[in-house]
CSV table of C-alpha atoms in Angstrom, one decimal:
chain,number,residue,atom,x,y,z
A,250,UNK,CA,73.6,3.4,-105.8
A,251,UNK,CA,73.4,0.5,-108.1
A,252,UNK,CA,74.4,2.1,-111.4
A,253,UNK,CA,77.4,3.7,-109.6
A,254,UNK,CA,78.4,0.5,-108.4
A,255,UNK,CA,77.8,-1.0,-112.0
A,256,UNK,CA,80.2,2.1,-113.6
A,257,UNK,CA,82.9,0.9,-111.4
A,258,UNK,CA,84.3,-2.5,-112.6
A,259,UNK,CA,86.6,-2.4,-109.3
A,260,UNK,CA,84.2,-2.8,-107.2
A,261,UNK,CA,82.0,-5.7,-106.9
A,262,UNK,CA,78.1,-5.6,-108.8
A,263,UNK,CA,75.9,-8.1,-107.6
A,264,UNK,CA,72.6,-7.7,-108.7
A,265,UNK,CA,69.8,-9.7,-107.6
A,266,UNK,CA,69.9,-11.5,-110.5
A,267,UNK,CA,68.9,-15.6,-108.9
A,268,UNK,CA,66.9,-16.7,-105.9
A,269,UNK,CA,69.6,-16.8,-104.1
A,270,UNK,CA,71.1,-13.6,-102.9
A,271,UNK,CA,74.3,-14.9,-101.7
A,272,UNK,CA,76.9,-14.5,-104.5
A,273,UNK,CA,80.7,-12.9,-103.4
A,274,UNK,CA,83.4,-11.9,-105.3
A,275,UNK,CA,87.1,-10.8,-103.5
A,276,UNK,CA,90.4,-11.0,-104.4
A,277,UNK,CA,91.3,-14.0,-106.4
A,278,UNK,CA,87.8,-15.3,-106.0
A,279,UNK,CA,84.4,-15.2,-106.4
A,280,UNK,CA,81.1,-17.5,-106.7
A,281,UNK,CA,79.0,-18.8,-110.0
A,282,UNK,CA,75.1,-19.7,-108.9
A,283,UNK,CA,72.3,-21.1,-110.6
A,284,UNK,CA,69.3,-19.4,-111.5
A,285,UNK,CA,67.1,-20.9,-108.5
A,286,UNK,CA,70.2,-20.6,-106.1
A,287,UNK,CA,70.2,-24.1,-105.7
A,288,UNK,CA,73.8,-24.6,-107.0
A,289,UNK,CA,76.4,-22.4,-105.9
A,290,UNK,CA,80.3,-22.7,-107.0
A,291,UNK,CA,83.6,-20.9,-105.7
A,292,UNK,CA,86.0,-20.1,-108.3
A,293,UNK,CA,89.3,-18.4,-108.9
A,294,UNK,CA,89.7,-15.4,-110.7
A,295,UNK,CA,93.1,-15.5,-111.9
A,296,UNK,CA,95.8,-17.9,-112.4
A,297,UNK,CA,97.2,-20.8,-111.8
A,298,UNK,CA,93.5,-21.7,-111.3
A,299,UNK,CA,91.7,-19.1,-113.8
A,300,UNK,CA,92.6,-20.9,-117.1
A,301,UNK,CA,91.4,-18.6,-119.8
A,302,UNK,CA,87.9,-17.5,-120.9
A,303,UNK,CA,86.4,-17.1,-124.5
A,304,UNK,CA,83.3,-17.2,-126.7
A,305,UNK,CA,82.5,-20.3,-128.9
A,306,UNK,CA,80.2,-20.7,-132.0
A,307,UNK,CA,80.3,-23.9,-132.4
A,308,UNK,CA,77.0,-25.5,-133.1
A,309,UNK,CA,76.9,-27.7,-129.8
A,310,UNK,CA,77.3,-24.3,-127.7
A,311,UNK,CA,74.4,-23.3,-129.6
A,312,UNK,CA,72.1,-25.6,-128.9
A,313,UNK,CA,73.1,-26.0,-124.9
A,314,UNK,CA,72.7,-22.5,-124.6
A,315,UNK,CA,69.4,-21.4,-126.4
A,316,UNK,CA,71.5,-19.1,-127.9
A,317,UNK,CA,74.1,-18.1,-130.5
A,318,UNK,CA,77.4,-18.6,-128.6
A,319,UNK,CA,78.9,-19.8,-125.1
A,320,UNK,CA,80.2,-17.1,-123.4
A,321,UNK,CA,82.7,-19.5,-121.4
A,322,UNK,CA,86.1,-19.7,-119.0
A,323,UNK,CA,88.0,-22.8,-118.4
A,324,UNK,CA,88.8,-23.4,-114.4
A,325,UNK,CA,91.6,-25.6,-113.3
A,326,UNK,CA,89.0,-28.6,-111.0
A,327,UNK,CA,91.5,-28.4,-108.6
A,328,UNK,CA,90.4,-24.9,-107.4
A,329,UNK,CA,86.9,-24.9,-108.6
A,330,UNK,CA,84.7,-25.9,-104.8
A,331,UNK,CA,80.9,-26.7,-104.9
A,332,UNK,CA,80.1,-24.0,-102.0
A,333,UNK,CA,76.3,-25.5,-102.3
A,334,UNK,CA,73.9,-28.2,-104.4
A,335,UNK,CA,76.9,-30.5,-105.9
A,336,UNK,CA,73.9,-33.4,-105.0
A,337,UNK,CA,71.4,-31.1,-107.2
A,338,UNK,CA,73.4,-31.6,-110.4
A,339,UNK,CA,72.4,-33.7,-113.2
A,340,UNK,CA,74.6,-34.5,-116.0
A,341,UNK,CA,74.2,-35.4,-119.6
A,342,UNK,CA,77.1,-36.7,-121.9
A,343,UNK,CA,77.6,-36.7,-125.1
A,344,UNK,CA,80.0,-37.2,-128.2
A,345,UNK,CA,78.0,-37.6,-131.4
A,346,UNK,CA,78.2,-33.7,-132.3
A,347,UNK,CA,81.2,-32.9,-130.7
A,348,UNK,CA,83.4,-31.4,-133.6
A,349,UNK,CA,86.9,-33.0,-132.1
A,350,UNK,CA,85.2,-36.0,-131.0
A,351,UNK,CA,85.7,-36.1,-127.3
A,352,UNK,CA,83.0,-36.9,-124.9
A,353,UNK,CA,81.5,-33.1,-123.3
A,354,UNK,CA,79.6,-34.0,-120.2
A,355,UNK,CA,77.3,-30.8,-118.8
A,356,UNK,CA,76.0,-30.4,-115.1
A,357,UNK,CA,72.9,-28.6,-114.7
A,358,UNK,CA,70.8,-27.3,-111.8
A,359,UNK,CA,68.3,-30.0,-111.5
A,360,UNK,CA,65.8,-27.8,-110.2
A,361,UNK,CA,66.3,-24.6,-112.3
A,362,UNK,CA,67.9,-26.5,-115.3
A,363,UNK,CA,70.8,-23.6,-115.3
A,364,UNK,CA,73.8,-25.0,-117.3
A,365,UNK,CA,76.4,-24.6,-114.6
A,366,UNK,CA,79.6,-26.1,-116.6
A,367,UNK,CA,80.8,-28.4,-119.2
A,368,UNK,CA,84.0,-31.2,-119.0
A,369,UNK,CA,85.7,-32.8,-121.7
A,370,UNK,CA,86.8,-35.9,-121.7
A,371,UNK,CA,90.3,-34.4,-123.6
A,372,UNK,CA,90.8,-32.6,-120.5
A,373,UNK,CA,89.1,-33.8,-117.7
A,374,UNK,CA,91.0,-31.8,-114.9
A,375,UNK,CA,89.1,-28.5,-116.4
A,376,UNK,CA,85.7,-27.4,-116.0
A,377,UNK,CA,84.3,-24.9,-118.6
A,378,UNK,CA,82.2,-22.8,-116.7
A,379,UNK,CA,79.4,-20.5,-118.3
A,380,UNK,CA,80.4,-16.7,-117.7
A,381,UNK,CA,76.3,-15.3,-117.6
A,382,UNK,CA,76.5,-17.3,-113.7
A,383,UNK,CA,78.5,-15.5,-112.7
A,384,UNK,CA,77.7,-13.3,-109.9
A,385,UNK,CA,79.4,-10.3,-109.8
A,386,UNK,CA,78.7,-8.7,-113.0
A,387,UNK,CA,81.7,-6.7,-113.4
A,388,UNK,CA,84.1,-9.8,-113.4
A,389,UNK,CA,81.8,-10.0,-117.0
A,390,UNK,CA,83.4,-7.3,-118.3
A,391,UNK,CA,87.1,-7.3,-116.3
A,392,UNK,CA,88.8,-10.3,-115.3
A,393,UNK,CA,86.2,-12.7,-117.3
A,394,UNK,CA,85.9,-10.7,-120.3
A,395,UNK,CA,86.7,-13.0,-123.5
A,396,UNK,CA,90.5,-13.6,-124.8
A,397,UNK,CA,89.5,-16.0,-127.7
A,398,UNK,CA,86.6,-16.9,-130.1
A,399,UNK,CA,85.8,-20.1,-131.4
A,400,UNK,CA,84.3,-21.9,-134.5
A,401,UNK,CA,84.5,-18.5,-136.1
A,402,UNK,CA,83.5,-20.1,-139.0
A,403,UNK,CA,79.8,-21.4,-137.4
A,404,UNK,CA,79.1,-17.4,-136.2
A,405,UNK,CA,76.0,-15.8,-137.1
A,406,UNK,CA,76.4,-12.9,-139.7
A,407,UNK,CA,74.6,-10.5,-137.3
A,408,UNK,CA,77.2,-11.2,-134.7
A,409,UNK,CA,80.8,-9.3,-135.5
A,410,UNK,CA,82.9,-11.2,-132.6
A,411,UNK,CA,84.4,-10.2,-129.8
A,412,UNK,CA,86.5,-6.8,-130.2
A,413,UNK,CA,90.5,-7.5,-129.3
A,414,UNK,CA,90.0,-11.4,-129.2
A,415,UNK,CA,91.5,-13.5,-130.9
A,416,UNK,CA,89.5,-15.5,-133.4
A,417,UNK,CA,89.9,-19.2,-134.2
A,418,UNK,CA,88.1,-20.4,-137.5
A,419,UNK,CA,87.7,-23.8,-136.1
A,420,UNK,CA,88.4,-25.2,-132.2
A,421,UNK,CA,91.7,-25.3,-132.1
A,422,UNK,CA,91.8,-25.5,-128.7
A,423,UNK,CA,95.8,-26.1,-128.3
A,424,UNK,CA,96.3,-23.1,-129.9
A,425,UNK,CA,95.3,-20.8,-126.5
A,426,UNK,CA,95.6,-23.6,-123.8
């Protein structure tokens, strides 16, 4: 039942993928949880509050992710709600490696340590949330899937990009705002 549910991006796959067992997705909206379950956000899945949603290289995303890229979508803070845990986050800021300079402050589970999103202090009414929270797995590969790449440049050889995105050799963020 599962793997039918997973072949139909319509419909909503949930796996049991946390401890928490509670994640939703519906029209226009669905939840982001931490890996403990902890920390659980609401957001929108389309516009006005549904930004945009891409994949950066740059080395920051690296190293906050223990990976080689941020697989990432921007939220309008307006429509983004802290269903459960908002008192459970921790934040770290920082601006030193920051290619455009700006302060990024990140807001982790303080339990599981799950990076839950990021906020810049160039546009502090948006919260860059991490798309690998995300509950429903098919918003993943539908409504979530990545429209942009980043820091091109900084990708690893063994990683060809995102097919159909468009690809940005630095972070010219203005340029798909």
């Amino acid at each position: 039942m599962a793997a039918a549910a997973a072949n139909d991006a319509s419909k909503p796959y949930i796996p049991l993928n946390s401890g928490a067992g509670d994640g939703w997705s519906k029209e226009g909206e669905a939840t982001a949880t931490c890996f403990c379950g902890t920390v659980q956000l609401a957001f929108p899945t389309q516009g006005p509050g549904l930004i945009n949603s891409f994949v950066c290289n740059c080395t920051d995303c690296r190293k906050i992710t223990a990976s080689m890229f941020g697989s990432v979508f921007t939220v309008d803070s307006k429509y983004l709600t802290h269903v459960r845990g908002r008192d459970n986050l921790t934040s770290y800021s920082q601006s030193h490696t920051i290619a455009s300079g700006n302060t990024m402050t990140n807001y982790f589970c303080s339990t599981c340590g799950t990076l839950l999103y990021r906020v810049s202090s160039r546009s502090p009414g948006q919260n860059i949330l991490r798309i690998g929270t995300i509950d429903d797995f098919n918003l993943h590969e539908t409504k979530l899937r990545p429209q942009v790449e980043l820091f091109v440049k900084d990708r690893v050889s063994w990683f060809t990009g995102v097919e159909g995105a468009k690809q940005v050799e630095d972070g010219a963020w203005d340029d798909f705002h």
